[in-house]
Tab-separated table of C-alpha atoms in Angstrom:
chain	number	residue	atom	x	y	z
A	1	MET	CA	25.132	-12.088	-25.660
A	2	TRP	CA	23.714	-10.183	-22.695
A	3	VAL	CA	25.863	-7.130	-23.380
A	4	THR	CA	24.543	-7.007	-26.962
A	5	ALA	CA	20.954	-7.380	-25.770
A	6	ILE	CA	21.277	-4.626	-23.199
A	7	ALA	CA	22.913	-2.302	-25.690
A	8	LEU	CA	20.089	-2.804	-28.180
A	9	LEU	CA	17.357	-2.314	-25.576
A	10	LEU	CA	18.961	0.760	-24.049
A	11	ALA	CA	19.477	2.248	-27.492
A	12	PHE	CA	15.835	1.614	-28.320
A	13	ALA	CA	14.568	3.052	-25.057
A	14	SER	CA	16.702	6.166	-25.549
A	15	ALA	CA	16.022	6.672	-29.248
A	16	ASP	CA	13.124	9.052	-28.597
A	17	ASN	CA	13.492	10.536	-25.141
A	18	THR	CA	10.355	12.649	-25.299
A	19	PRO	CA	7.818	10.772	-23.139
A	20	LYS	CA	4.653	9.809	-24.970
A	21	ILE	CA	1.426	9.283	-23.058
A	22	GLU	CA	-1.004	6.471	-23.801
A	23	ARG	CA	-4.641	6.705	-22.774
A	24	ILE	CA	-5.684	4.096	-20.239
A	25	SER	CA	-8.543	2.453	-22.070
A	26	GLY	CA	-11.249	0.045	-20.991
A	27	SER	CA	-12.806	-0.480	-17.577
A	28	ALA	CA	-9.579	0.227	-15.699
A	29	GLY	CA	-9.243	3.696	-17.184
A	30	ASP	CA	-12.913	4.448	-16.635
A	31	VAL	CA	-12.691	3.504	-12.944
A	32	LEU	CA	-9.441	5.432	-12.517
A	33	GLU	CA	-11.184	8.619	-13.579
A	34	ASP	CA	-14.368	8.145	-11.516
A	35	ASP	CA	-15.439	11.022	-9.289
A	36	PRO	CA	-16.724	9.705	-5.927
A	37	VAL	CA	-18.172	13.052	-4.807
A	38	GLY	CA	-21.943	12.842	-4.594
A	39	LYS	CA	-21.899	9.055	-4.494
A	40	LEU	CA	-21.319	8.584	-0.758
A	41	LYS	CA	-21.275	10.340	2.608
A	42	VAL	CA	-18.759	9.592	5.359
A	43	TYR	CA	-19.135	10.367	9.051
A	44	VAL	CA	-15.858	10.902	10.936
A	45	TYR	CA	-15.992	9.968	14.608
A	46	GLU	CA	-14.482	12.500	16.980
A	47	LEU	CA	-12.120	10.584	19.240
A	48	PRO	CA	-9.925	11.730	22.126
A	49	SER	CA	-6.555	12.902	20.820
A	50	LYS	CA	-4.736	9.999	22.493
A	51	TYR	CA	-5.870	7.835	19.558
A	52	ASN	CA	-4.368	10.091	16.903
A	53	LYS	CA	-3.021	13.630	17.310
A	54	LYS	CA	-1.156	13.063	20.584
A	55	LEU	CA	0.677	10.112	19.068
A	56	LEU	CA	1.765	12.279	16.163
A	57	LEU	CA	2.877	15.126	18.438
A	58	LYS	CA	4.963	12.637	20.383
A	59	ASP	CA	6.706	11.368	17.253
A	60	PRO	CA	6.401	13.409	14.006
A	61	ARG	CA	8.397	10.722	12.181
A	62	CYS	CA	5.041	9.001	11.688
A	63	LEU	CA	4.340	11.531	8.921
A	64	THR	CA	7.055	10.184	6.660
A	65	HIS	CA	7.077	6.407	7.101
A	66	MET	CA	5.370	4.071	4.628
A	67	PHE	CA	2.327	3.571	6.883
A	68	ALA	CA	1.444	7.286	7.037
A	69	ALA	CA	-1.694	6.861	4.899
A	70	GLU	CA	-3.641	6.435	8.162
A	71	ILE	CA	-2.736	10.019	9.134
A	72	PHE	CA	-3.255	11.665	5.759
A	73	MET	CA	-6.572	9.887	5.165
A	74	HIS	CA	-7.845	11.389	8.419
A	75	ARG	CA	-6.720	14.881	7.414
A	76	PHE	CA	-8.230	14.487	3.960
A	77	LEU	CA	-11.629	13.370	5.238
A	78	LEU	CA	-11.948	16.256	7.673
A	79	SER	CA	-12.215	18.676	4.754
A	80	SER	CA	-13.511	16.334	2.056
A	81	PRO	CA	-16.791	17.119	0.294
A	82	VAL	CA	-17.961	13.571	1.096
A	83	ARG	CA	-17.840	14.240	4.840
A	84	THR	CA	-21.172	14.616	6.596
A	85	LEU	CA	-21.697	15.998	10.089
A	86	ASN	CA	-25.021	14.164	10.307
A	87	PRO	CA	-24.396	10.498	11.116
A	88	GLU	CA	-27.993	9.619	10.274
A	89	GLU	CA	-27.299	10.232	6.575
A	90	ALA	CA	-23.878	8.561	6.489
A	91	ASP	CA	-23.125	5.632	4.206
A	92	TRP	CA	-19.829	4.913	5.937
A	93	PHE	CA	-18.310	5.591	9.361
A	94	TYR	CA	-14.603	6.259	9.819
A	95	THR	CA	-12.679	5.887	13.084
A	96	PRO	CA	-9.451	7.958	12.979
A	97	ILE	CA	-6.816	5.882	14.774
A	98	TYR	CA	-3.042	5.969	14.200
A	99	PRO	CA	-1.991	2.482	15.353
A	100	THR	CA	1.291	2.544	13.398
A	101	CYS	CA	2.438	5.769	15.044
A	102	ASP	CA	4.229	3.873	17.801
A	103	LEU	CA	7.854	3.870	16.740
A	104	THR	CA	11.009	2.328	18.121
A	105	PRO	CA	14.021	4.631	18.710
A	106	THR	CA	15.278	3.621	15.266
A	107	GLY	CA	11.978	4.649	13.644
A	108	LEU	CA	10.431	1.230	13.033
A	109	PRO	CA	6.664	1.044	13.551
A	110	LEU	CA	5.808	-2.062	15.552
A	111	PRO	CA	2.193	-3.254	15.516
A	112	PHE	CA	2.051	-5.071	18.844
A	113	LYS	CA	-0.025	-2.464	20.718
A	114	SER	CA	-2.385	-1.916	17.782
A	115	PRO	CA	-5.010	-4.549	18.716
A	116	ARG	CA	-5.428	-3.033	22.169
A	117	MET	CA	-5.766	0.455	20.698
A	118	MET	CA	-8.307	-0.765	18.153
A	119	ARG	CA	-10.353	-2.590	20.777
A	120	SER	CA	-10.339	0.495	22.986
A	121	ALA	CA	-11.499	2.774	20.154
A	122	ILE	CA	-14.265	0.377	19.102
A	123	GLN	CA	-15.468	0.078	22.697
A	124	LEU	CA	-15.589	3.888	22.788
A	125	ILE	CA	-17.604	4.367	19.599
A	126	SER	CA	-19.959	1.494	20.392
A	127	SER	CA	-20.651	3.002	23.836
A	128	ASN	CA	-21.155	6.602	22.690
A	129	TRP	CA	-22.845	6.219	19.299
A	130	PRO	CA	-25.518	3.707	18.158
A	131	TYR	CA	-24.117	3.064	14.679
A	132	TRP	CA	-21.513	0.380	15.361
A	133	ASN	CA	-23.979	-1.763	17.274
A	134	ARG	CA	-26.594	-1.895	14.517
A	135	THR	CA	-24.081	-3.449	12.075
A	136	GLU	CA	-21.145	-4.567	14.275
A	137	GLY	CA	-18.929	-2.496	12.016
A	138	ALA	CA	-20.182	-3.676	8.614
A	139	ASP	CA	-20.704	-0.062	7.483
A	140	HIS	CA	-17.443	1.127	9.081
A	141	PHE	CA	-13.995	1.286	7.515
A	142	PHE	CA	-10.566	1.354	9.137
A	143	VAL	CA	-7.188	2.257	7.672
A	144	VAL	CA	-4.780	-0.513	8.740
A	145	PRO	CA	-1.546	-0.065	6.751
A	146	HIS	CA	0.614	-2.556	8.646
A	147	ASP	CA	2.717	-5.195	6.877
A	148	PHE	CA	-0.100	-7.715	7.243
A	149	GLY	CA	-2.999	-5.334	7.788
A	150	ALA	CA	-5.262	-6.107	10.720
A	151	CYS	CA	-3.347	-9.283	11.610
A	152	PHE	CA	-0.937	-6.884	13.356
A	153	HIS	CA	2.406	-8.630	13.007
A	154	TYR	CA	5.327	-8.086	10.651
A	155	GLN	CA	6.240	-11.766	10.304
A	156	GLU	CA	3.866	-13.727	8.115
A	157	GLU	CA	3.699	-16.937	10.137
A	158	LYS	CA	2.877	-14.956	13.309
A	159	ALA	CA	0.364	-12.816	11.401
A	160	ILE	CA	-1.398	-15.924	10.078
A	161	GLU	CA	-1.460	-17.399	13.583
A	162	ARG	CA	-3.089	-14.229	14.952
A	163	GLY	CA	-5.542	-13.659	12.115
A	164	ILE	CA	-7.485	-10.446	11.612
A	165	LEU	CA	-8.498	-8.777	14.876
A	166	PRO	CA	-11.891	-10.372	15.593
A	167	LEU	CA	-13.668	-7.052	16.127
A	168	LEU	CA	-12.694	-5.960	12.601
A	169	GLN	CA	-14.048	-9.038	10.844
A	170	ARG	CA	-17.165	-7.258	9.539
A	171	ALA	CA	-15.561	-3.894	8.807
A	172	THR	CA	-14.059	-2.828	5.492
A	173	LEU	CA	-10.279	-2.707	5.812
A	174	VAL	CA	-8.295	-0.155	3.845
A	175	GLN	CA	-4.861	-1.734	3.843
A	176	THR	CA	-1.564	-1.908	2.008
A	177	PHE	CA	-1.406	-5.681	2.457
A	178	GLY	CA	-2.939	-7.732	-0.292
A	179	GLN	CA	-2.369	-11.401	-1.043
A	180	ARG	CA	-4.938	-13.726	-2.575
A	181	ASN	CA	-6.437	-16.473	-0.386
A	182	HIS	CA	-4.703	-15.131	2.723
A	183	VAL	CA	-6.185	-15.023	6.219
A	184	CYS	CA	-5.046	-11.401	6.611
A	185	LEU	CA	-7.094	-10.168	3.651
A	186	ASN	CA	-10.840	-9.891	4.159
A	187	GLU	CA	-13.079	-10.186	1.148
A	188	GLY	CA	-14.067	-6.635	0.270
A	189	SER	CA	-10.899	-5.018	1.619
A	190	ILE	CA	-9.580	-2.029	-0.327
A	191	THR	CA	-5.907	-2.444	-1.166
A	192	ILE	CA	-3.999	0.844	-1.301
A	193	PRO	CA	-0.428	1.928	-2.080
A	194	PRO	CA	2.022	2.474	0.774
A	195	TYR	CA	2.810	6.091	1.542
A	196	ALA	CA	5.690	7.687	-0.349
A	197	PRO	CA	6.335	11.431	0.229
A	198	PRO	CA	5.011	13.264	-2.875
A	199	GLN	CA	6.907	16.490	-2.261
A	200	LYS	CA	10.186	14.654	-1.763
A	201	MET	CA	9.771	12.749	-5.021
A	202	GLN	CA	8.779	15.897	-6.873
A	203	ALA	CA	11.966	17.584	-5.661
A	204	HIS	CA	14.051	14.851	-7.313
A	205	GLN	CA	12.454	14.949	-10.765
A	206	ILE	CA	14.976	15.063	-13.594
A	207	PRO	CA	14.388	16.238	-17.203
A	208	PRO	CA	11.981	13.839	-18.928
A	209	ASP	CA	14.310	13.438	-21.919
A	210	THR	CA	17.065	11.917	-19.761
A	211	PRO	CA	18.100	8.580	-21.335
A	212	ARG	CA	17.267	5.420	-19.426
A	213	SER	CA	20.777	4.005	-19.297
A	214	ILE	CA	20.240	1.468	-16.463
A	215	PHE	CA	18.604	-1.824	-17.433
A	216	VAL	CA	17.603	-3.244	-14.011
A	217	TYR	CA	17.737	-1.245	-10.774
A	218	PHE	CA	17.263	-2.146	-7.103
A	219	ARG	CA	18.387	-0.741	-3.773
A	220	GLY	CA	17.419	-2.421	-0.506
A	221	LEU	CA	17.887	-5.390	1.788
A	222	PHE	CA	18.592	-8.836	0.399
A	223	TYR	CA	18.774	-10.422	3.871
A	224	ASP	CA	17.192	-9.143	7.112
A	225	VAL	CA	19.820	-10.453	9.507
A	226	ASN	CA	18.413	-8.693	12.586
A	227	ASN	CA	14.888	-10.102	12.309
A	228	ASP	CA	15.607	-13.309	10.403
A	229	PRO	CA	19.109	-14.493	11.292
A	230	GLU	CA	18.636	-17.945	9.763
A	231	GLY	CA	17.286	-16.554	6.489
A	232	GLY	CA	14.200	-18.750	6.411
A	233	TYR	CA	11.434	-16.172	6.205
A	234	TYR	CA	12.502	-12.803	4.821
A	235	ALA	CA	11.118	-12.328	1.293
A	236	ARG	CA	10.674	-16.110	1.150
A	237	GLY	CA	14.216	-16.166	-0.210
A	238	ALA	CA	13.384	-14.131	-3.336
A	239	ARG	CA	15.633	-11.186	-2.496
A	240	ALA	CA	18.491	-13.479	-1.538
A	241	ALA	CA	18.071	-15.195	-4.916
A	242	VAL	CA	18.325	-11.845	-6.714
A	243	TRP	CA	21.631	-11.101	-5.000
A	244	GLU	CA	23.102	-14.570	-5.343
A	245	ASN	CA	22.301	-14.811	-9.044
A	246	PHE	CA	22.892	-11.284	-10.298
A	247	LYS	CA	25.291	-9.400	-8.017
A	248	ASN	CA	27.971	-9.625	-10.721
A	249	ASN	CA	25.682	-9.379	-13.753
A	250	PRO	CA	26.333	-6.161	-15.749
A	251	LEU	CA	22.633	-5.853	-16.576
A	252	PHE	CA	21.754	-5.471	-12.897
A	253	ASP	CA	22.514	-2.329	-10.889
A	254	ILE	CA	21.702	-3.768	-7.444
A	255	SER	CA	23.063	-2.969	-4.006
A	256	THR	CA	22.196	-2.574	-0.331
A	257	ASP	CA	23.445	1.020	-0.489
A	258	HIS	CA	20.820	3.763	-0.587
A	259	PRO	CA	22.466	6.633	-2.485
A	260	THR	CA	21.331	10.249	-2.416
A	261	THR	CA	20.646	9.819	-6.142
A	262	TYR	CA	18.182	6.970	-5.532
A	263	TYR	CA	15.171	8.741	-7.074
A	264	GLU	CA	17.230	10.067	-9.967
A	265	ASP	CA	18.610	6.589	-10.640
A	266	MET	CA	15.090	5.137	-10.873
A	267	GLN	CA	14.314	7.703	-13.563
A	268	ARG	CA	17.336	6.474	-15.514
A	269	ALA	CA	16.265	2.810	-15.305
A	270	ILE	CA	14.081	0.750	-17.617
A	271	PHE	CA	13.120	-1.887	-15.031
A	272	CYS	CA	12.858	-1.470	-11.254
A	273	LEU	CA	12.694	-4.605	-9.129
A	274	CYS	CA	9.786	-4.661	-6.669
A	275	PRO	CA	10.299	-7.884	-4.709
A	276	LEU	CA	8.364	-8.801	-1.601
A	277	GLY	CA	9.975	-8.186	1.787
A	278	TRP	CA	8.265	-9.254	4.989
A	279	ALA	CA	5.003	-8.507	3.178
A	280	PRO	CA	4.321	-8.736	-0.568
A	281	TRP	CA	4.506	-4.986	-1.158
A	282	SER	CA	6.926	-2.109	-0.623
A	283	PRO	CA	7.099	1.633	-1.449
A	284	ARG	CA	9.237	0.752	-4.488
A	285	LEU	CA	6.032	-0.025	-6.325
A	286	VAL	CA	4.860	3.576	-5.879
A	287	GLU	CA	8.282	5.002	-6.702
A	288	ALA	CA	8.590	2.928	-9.878
A	289	VAL	CA	5.200	4.072	-11.201
A	290	VAL	CA	5.817	7.721	-10.323
A	291	PHE	CA	9.222	7.685	-12.017
A	292	GLY	CA	8.113	5.753	-15.088
A	293	CYS	CA	10.316	2.750	-14.349
A	294	ILE	CA	8.621	-0.511	-15.308
A	295	PRO	CA	7.912	-2.357	-12.036
A	296	VAL	CA	9.124	-5.952	-11.957
A	297	ILE	CA	6.752	-7.448	-9.389
A	298	ILE	CA	8.149	-10.475	-7.555
A	299	ALA	CA	5.479	-11.482	-5.054
A	300	ASP	CA	3.328	-14.544	-5.707
A	301	ASP	CA	-0.433	-13.984	-5.448
A	302	ILE	CA	-0.086	-10.283	-4.652
A	303	VAL	CA	-3.247	-8.161	-4.730
A	304	LEU	CA	-2.081	-4.827	-6.083
A	305	PRO	CA	-3.303	-1.347	-5.108
A	306	PHE	CA	-6.536	-0.274	-6.794
A	307	ALA	CA	-6.383	-3.325	-9.058
A	308	ASP	CA	-9.794	-2.530	-10.553
A	309	ALA	CA	-8.526	0.886	-11.666
A	310	ILE	CA	-4.851	0.440	-12.573
A	311	PRO	CA	-3.955	-1.982	-15.408
A	312	TRP	CA	-1.023	-3.624	-13.627
A	313	GLU	CA	-0.625	-6.388	-16.189
A	314	GLU	CA	-0.107	-3.755	-18.876
A	315	ILE	CA	2.351	-1.516	-17.011
A	316	GLY	CA	4.366	-4.081	-15.038
A	317	VAL	CA	6.202	-7.364	-15.411
A	318	PHE	CA	5.274	-10.258	-13.117
A	319	VAL	CA	7.951	-12.803	-12.198
A	320	ALA	CA	7.195	-15.829	-10.009
A	321	GLU	CA	9.366	-16.107	-6.918
A	322	GLU	CA	10.712	-19.465	-8.093
A	323	ASP	CA	11.729	-17.897	-11.435
A	324	VAL	CA	14.020	-15.250	-9.932
A	325	PRO	CA	17.168	-17.104	-11.154
A	326	LYS	CA	15.852	-16.578	-14.724
A	327	LEU	CA	15.258	-12.827	-14.347
A	328	ASP	CA	17.937	-11.915	-16.887
A	329	THR	CA	16.425	-14.155	-19.561
A	330	ILE	CA	12.878	-13.006	-18.791
A	331	LEU	CA	13.641	-9.285	-19.008
A	332	THR	CA	15.929	-9.381	-22.034
A	333	SER	CA	13.285	-11.398	-23.891
A	334	ILE	CA	10.627	-8.677	-23.667
A	335	PRO	CA	10.202	-7.097	-27.125
A	336	PRO	CA	11.185	-3.413	-27.370
A	337	GLU	CA	7.694	-2.431	-28.564
A	338	VAL	CA	6.203	-3.954	-25.387
A	339	ILE	CA	8.641	-2.001	-23.241
A	340	LEU	CA	7.775	1.190	-25.093
A	341	ARG	CA	4.029	0.715	-24.584
A	342	LYS	CA	4.489	0.113	-20.863
A	343	GLN	CA	6.533	3.311	-20.656
A	344	ARG	CA	3.838	5.280	-22.511
A	345	LEU	CA	1.176	4.029	-20.091
A	346	LEU	CA	3.369	4.869	-17.104
A	347	ALA	CA	3.756	8.395	-18.464
A	348	ASN	CA	0.007	8.980	-18.039
A	349	PRO	CA	-0.348	11.514	-15.167
A	350	SER	CA	-3.529	9.855	-13.884
A	351	MET	CA	-1.552	6.667	-13.180
A	352	LYS	CA	0.957	8.531	-11.047
A	353	ARG	CA	-1.701	10.550	-9.169
A	354	ALA	CA	-3.580	7.389	-8.176
A	355	MET	CA	-0.495	6.124	-6.306
A	356	LEU	CA	0.061	9.245	-4.184
A	357	PHE	CA	-1.422	10.909	-1.094
A	358	PRO	CA	-0.669	14.590	-1.877
A	359	GLN	CA	-1.392	17.557	0.380
A	360	PRO	CA	-3.605	19.208	-0.682
A	361	ALA	CA	-5.526	16.408	-2.361
A	362	GLN	CA	-5.804	16.278	-6.156
A	363	PRO	CA	-8.528	14.835	-8.394
A	364	GLY	CA	-7.914	11.143	-9.010
A	365	ASP	CA	-5.285	10.723	-6.274
A	366	ALA	CA	-5.099	7.805	-3.826
A	367	PHE	CA	-7.601	9.455	-1.464
A	368	HIS	CA	-10.137	9.601	-4.265
A	369	GLN	CA	-9.419	6.025	-5.325
A	370	ILE	CA	-10.220	4.892	-1.762
A	371	LEU	CA	-13.496	6.813	-1.903
A	372	ASN	CA	-14.179	5.260	-5.314
A	373	GLY	CA	-13.745	1.837	-3.717
A	374	LEU	CA	-16.149	2.697	-0.899
A	375	ALA	CA	-18.701	4.141	-3.327
A	376	ARG	CA	-18.654	0.966	-5.432
A	377	LYS	CA	-19.615	-1.056	-2.356
A	378	LEU	CA	-22.907	0.861	-2.039
A	379	PRO	CA	-25.732	0.358	-1.436
A	380	HIS	CA	-25.133	-1.841	1.574
A	381	ASP	CA	-26.640	-5.298	1.415
A	382	LYS	CA	-29.510	-6.063	3.798
A	383	SER	CA	-27.207	-8.472	5.641
A	384	THR	CA	-25.168	-5.447	6.769
A	385	TYR	CA	-27.768	-4.633	9.428
A	386	LEU	CA	-28.334	-6.928	12.380
A	387	LYS	CA	-31.729	-8.073	13.518
A	388	PRO	CA	-32.669	-7.029	17.060
A	389	GLY	CA	-30.484	-8.969	19.461
A	390	GLY	CA	-28.383	-10.336	16.610
A	391	LYS	CA	-24.624	-10.778	16.998
A	392	PHE	CA	-21.686	-11.987	14.933
A	393	LEU	CA	-18.542	-10.847	16.721
A	394	ASN	CA	-16.973	-12.257	19.876
A	395	TRP	CA	-15.524	-9.461	21.991
A	396	THR	CA	-13.457	-11.832	24.126
A	397	SER	CA	-11.779	-13.829	21.345
A	398	GLY	CA	-8.144	-13.375	20.348
A	399	PRO	CA	-4.800	-13.545	22.170
A	400	VAL	CA	-4.943	-12.772	25.890
A	401	GLY	CA	-2.563	-9.823	25.468
A	402	ASP	CA	-5.008	-8.119	23.122
A	403	LEU	CA	-7.646	-8.047	25.836
A	404	LYS	CA	-5.605	-5.858	28.190
A	405	PRO	CA	-6.727	-2.223	28.539
A	406	TRP	CA	-5.016	0.306	26.322
């Protein structure tokens, strides 16, 4: 039965290989095409290079990992038309710190020093400029693209135990992590895509009329033996369930291998699995959208990037973590006309641009979507500004290790 279903769906998807584009209608499309220029002004603090450029010089690998948005956002703002050199007219203040640019020899960014770096930078700006102190950061934003944002840990139970760094509680967090009703997501945070190298993906584009001959595609870890030897935490078991249920299913092209044809394969697939890992998100979400592969999002309560601009319900498929064993039934039951409409929406160039951090920047890209998010939070509420002598934040709260000098 499954072989017949896959044959019919693949034949349908390949019947007209010329990609059609569907206009993104309604409020999502309108927001996606907003122009933030003229709606806000951002002041960029000038910090000593030890907080940013020196870290990058020490390890250029930071430019290519999935947390690199913190670097490219800094570069973008330095030449952005929303930048102001007069802090008195600024709507927002940005502190350029690269806390994820601290890599292990194998290239993994570990967040453990990040709280100390953040505290040090905030002490610096609050001592040298008056703007932090009048709001305790409520008109400041920080890019914190760790697994669990400003909770600064890659394991969820440890991240929850830590909570958001106390000094960032009033700031707006621009972060890849997003999960509803979670201690690591502040109300008002701006959820962004992880970084995926635009030029690298562009170099692997294949002809748009190539048939989509793969039904379900996934490459990646199913178990993280090194960090979770007992298998109790990683992906909350969802990835393990994918492997255990579908490793021998002909509909599923899944493996731990990462072939050189990875990007090309995604462009030949109808569905691309985007399961949670340590955090709810991964770069596969960006890659799937860019390559027109319908993202199958397996991450309960995820808050998706730019959710007020991108119609995720219309372009993706959502599968509850507990329903992973029924993935084959769920996907083969989707009507061909629904699949086709999702593909037409994914073919819209504005959708792809919103997921990327290109250099140079382009209208409607992820940089602009972040600015759109900041502009929509203006004007600041009166509660943003403290009364004389007023205080909200406790500088000495948090784990003892975070209080050490950086």
